[in-house]
Amino acid sequence: MPRDLPEQIHQQRRDLGERIRVLRSGARKTQEAFAEMTGIDRRTLQRIERGTSDPRFSDLLLIARALEMTVSDLVQE
């Protein structure tokens, strides 16, 4: 179900994915280990980190919990 989104939205999604990747790496977790910690499928996590997928709010909650932060802190610009 493709959507025509403004480029700004695509960029923000990529920025969020990069932030998640950096925080995960800083926590010394591989994608596989992080996926296991969060219960999010590894392929889904890869798409989120690449910014090619819109994460569900529940995914953001799981990611933030695993990183010991709030969703607000996770998505801050």
C-alpha atoms as an extended CHARMM CRD file, in Angstrom:
* protein
*
        77  EXT
         1         1  MET       CA              0.0000000000        0.0000000000        0.0000000000  PROA      1               0.0000000000
         2         2  PRO       CA              2.3440000000        2.7680000000       -1.2140000000  PROA      2               0.0000000000
         3         3  ARG       CA              1.7040000000        6.2900000000       -0.0790000000  PROA      3               0.0000000000
         4         4  ASP       CA              2.9110000000        9.5230000000       -1.5410000000  PROA      4               0.0000000000
         5         5  LEU       CA              4.5300000000       11.1690000000        1.4480000000  PROA      5               0.0000000000
         6         6  PRO       CA              6.4230000000       14.4500000000        1.4200000000  PROA      6               0.0000000000
         7         7  GLU       CA             10.2030000000       14.0490000000        1.2910000000  PROA      7               0.0000000000
         8         8  GLN       CA             10.4250000000       15.6260000000        4.7460000000  PROA      8               0.0000000000
         9         9  ILE       CA              8.5120000000       12.6690000000        6.1970000000  PROA      9               0.0000000000
        10        10  HSD       CA             10.8030000000       10.1830000000        4.4400000000  PROA      10              0.0000000000
        11        11  GLN       CA             13.8390000000       12.0210000000        5.8320000000  PROA      11              0.0000000000
        12        12  GLN       CA             12.4530000000       12.0770000000        9.3610000000  PROA      12              0.0000000000
        13        13  ARG       CA             11.7720000000        8.3500000000        9.1330000000  PROA      13              0.0000000000
        14        14  ARG       CA             15.3790000000        7.7620000000        8.0010000000  PROA      14              0.0000000000
        15        15  ASP       CA             16.6510000000       10.0060000000       10.8350000000  PROA      15              0.0000000000
        16        16  LEU       CA             14.6530000000        8.0420000000       13.4040000000  PROA      16              0.0000000000
        17        17  GLY       CA             15.9740000000        4.7600000000       12.0160000000  PROA      17              0.0000000000
        18        18  GLU       CA             19.5290000000        6.0530000000       12.2010000000  PROA      18              0.0000000000
        19        19  ARG       CA             18.9830000000        7.2050000000       15.7860000000  PROA      19              0.0000000000
        20        20  ILE       CA             17.6690000000        3.7670000000       16.7480000000  PROA      20              0.0000000000
        21        21  ARG       CA             20.6370000000        2.0930000000       15.0410000000  PROA      21              0.0000000000
        22        22  VAL       CA             23.1390000000        4.3490000000       16.8230000000  PROA      22              0.0000000000
        23        23  LEU       CA             21.4930000000        3.8080000000       20.2120000000  PROA      23              0.0000000000
        24        24  ARG       CA             21.3080000000        0.0430000000       19.6550000000  PROA      24              0.0000000000
        25        25  SER       CA             24.9650000000       -0.0660000000       18.6230000000  PROA      25              0.0000000000
        26        26  GLY       CA             25.8980000000        2.0820000000       21.6140000000  PROA      26              0.0000000000
        27        27  ALA       CA             24.1840000000       -0.4890000000       23.8060000000  PROA      27              0.0000000000
        28        28  ARG       CA             26.4450000000       -3.0880000000       22.1450000000  PROA      28              0.0000000000
        29        29  LYS       CA             23.5270000000       -5.0930000000       20.7620000000  PROA      29              0.0000000000
        30        30  THR       CA             23.4470000000       -6.7510000000       17.3800000000  PROA      30              0.0000000000
        31        31  GLN       CA             20.2540000000       -6.4650000000       15.3790000000  PROA      31              0.0000000000
        32        32  GLU       CA             19.5850000000      -10.1090000000       16.1140000000  PROA      32              0.0000000000
        33        33  ALA       CA             20.0550000000       -9.7200000000       19.8790000000  PROA      33              0.0000000000
        34        34  PHE       CA             18.0340000000       -6.4920000000       19.9170000000  PROA      34              0.0000000000
        35        35  ALA       CA             15.2320000000       -8.0890000000       17.9420000000  PROA      35              0.0000000000
        36        36  GLU       CA             15.1450000000      -10.9070000000       20.4670000000  PROA      36              0.0000000000
        37        37  MET       CA             15.1120000000       -8.4190000000       23.3780000000  PROA      37              0.0000000000
        38        38  THR       CA             12.2310000000       -6.4310000000       21.9160000000  PROA      38              0.0000000000
        39        39  GLY       CA             10.2550000000       -9.2430000000       20.3410000000  PROA      39              0.0000000000
        40        40  ILE       CA             10.3420000000       -7.3940000000       17.0130000000  PROA      40              0.0000000000
        41        41  ASP       CA             11.1580000000       -9.4710000000       13.9390000000  PROA      41              0.0000000000
        42        42  ARG       CA             14.7590000000       -8.8400000000       12.8370000000  PROA      42              0.0000000000
        43        43  ARG       CA             13.6750000000       -7.9850000000        9.2810000000  PROA      43              0.0000000000
        44        44  THR       CA             11.2030000000       -5.4640000000       10.6540000000  PROA      44              0.0000000000
        45        45  LEU       CA             13.9310000000       -3.9550000000       12.8140000000  PROA      45              0.0000000000
        46        46  GLN       CA             16.1990000000       -3.7250000000        9.7480000000  PROA      46              0.0000000000
        47        47  ARG       CA             13.5050000000       -1.8530000000        7.8090000000  PROA      47              0.0000000000
        48        48  ILE       CA             12.9220000000        0.5170000000       10.7240000000  PROA      48              0.0000000000
        49        49  GLU       CA             16.6400000000        1.2560000000       11.0140000000  PROA      49              0.0000000000
        50        50  ARG       CA             16.9370000000        1.8440000000        7.2630000000  PROA      50              0.0000000000
        51        51  GLY       CA             13.9300000000        4.1610000000        7.3950000000  PROA      51              0.0000000000
        52        52  THR       CA             12.0080000000        2.1580000000        4.8180000000  PROA      52              0.0000000000
        53        53  SER       CA              9.2210000000        1.1880000000        7.1850000000  PROA      53              0.0000000000
        54        54  ASP       CA              6.9470000000        3.1760000000        9.4690000000  PROA      54              0.0000000000
        55        55  PRO       CA              7.3490000000        1.6510000000       12.9040000000  PROA      55              0.0000000000
        56        56  ARG       CA              4.1620000000        0.8600000000       14.7820000000  PROA      56              0.0000000000
        57        57  PHE       CA              3.7300000000        2.7320000000       18.0280000000  PROA      57              0.0000000000
        58        58  SER       CA              3.9710000000       -0.5600000000       19.9020000000  PROA      58              0.0000000000
        59        59  ASP       CA              7.3570000000       -1.1790000000       18.2100000000  PROA      59              0.0000000000
        60        60  LEU       CA              8.5600000000        2.2390000000       19.3770000000  PROA      60              0.0000000000
        61        61  LEU       CA              7.4240000000        1.3980000000       22.9140000000  PROA      61              0.0000000000
        62        62  LEU       CA              9.3400000000       -1.8960000000       22.8260000000  PROA      62              0.0000000000
        63        63  ILE       CA             12.4670000000       -0.2560000000       21.3810000000  PROA      63              0.0000000000
        64        64  ALA       CA             12.3910000000        2.5730000000       23.9260000000  PROA      64              0.0000000000
        65        65  ARG       CA             11.9270000000        0.1090000000       26.7980000000  PROA      65              0.0000000000
        66        66  ALA       CA             14.8820000000       -1.9860000000       25.6060000000  PROA      66              0.0000000000
        67        67  LEU       CA             17.0040000000        1.1790000000       25.4380000000  PROA      67              0.0000000000
        68        68  GLU       CA             15.7640000000        2.2530000000       28.8890000000  PROA      68              0.0000000000
        69        69  MET       CA             14.2810000000        5.5180000000       27.6600000000  PROA      69              0.0000000000
        70        70  THR       CA             10.9110000000        7.0200000000       26.8860000000  PROA      70              0.0000000000
        71        71  VAL       CA              9.3790000000        7.1170000000       23.4320000000  PROA      71              0.0000000000
        72        72  SER       CA              9.6010000000       10.9210000000       23.6500000000  PROA      72              0.0000000000
        73        73  ASP       CA             13.3590000000       10.7020000000       24.1410000000  PROA      73              0.0000000000
        74        74  LEU       CA             13.6510000000        8.1460000000       21.3630000000  PROA      74              0.0000000000
        75        75  VAL       CA             11.8770000000       10.2670000000       18.7600000000  PROA      75              0.0000000000
        76        76  GLN       CA             13.2820000000       13.6620000000       19.7480000000  PROA      76              0.0000000000
        77        77  GLU       CA             14.8810000000       15.6120000000       16.9540000000  PROA      77              0.0000000000
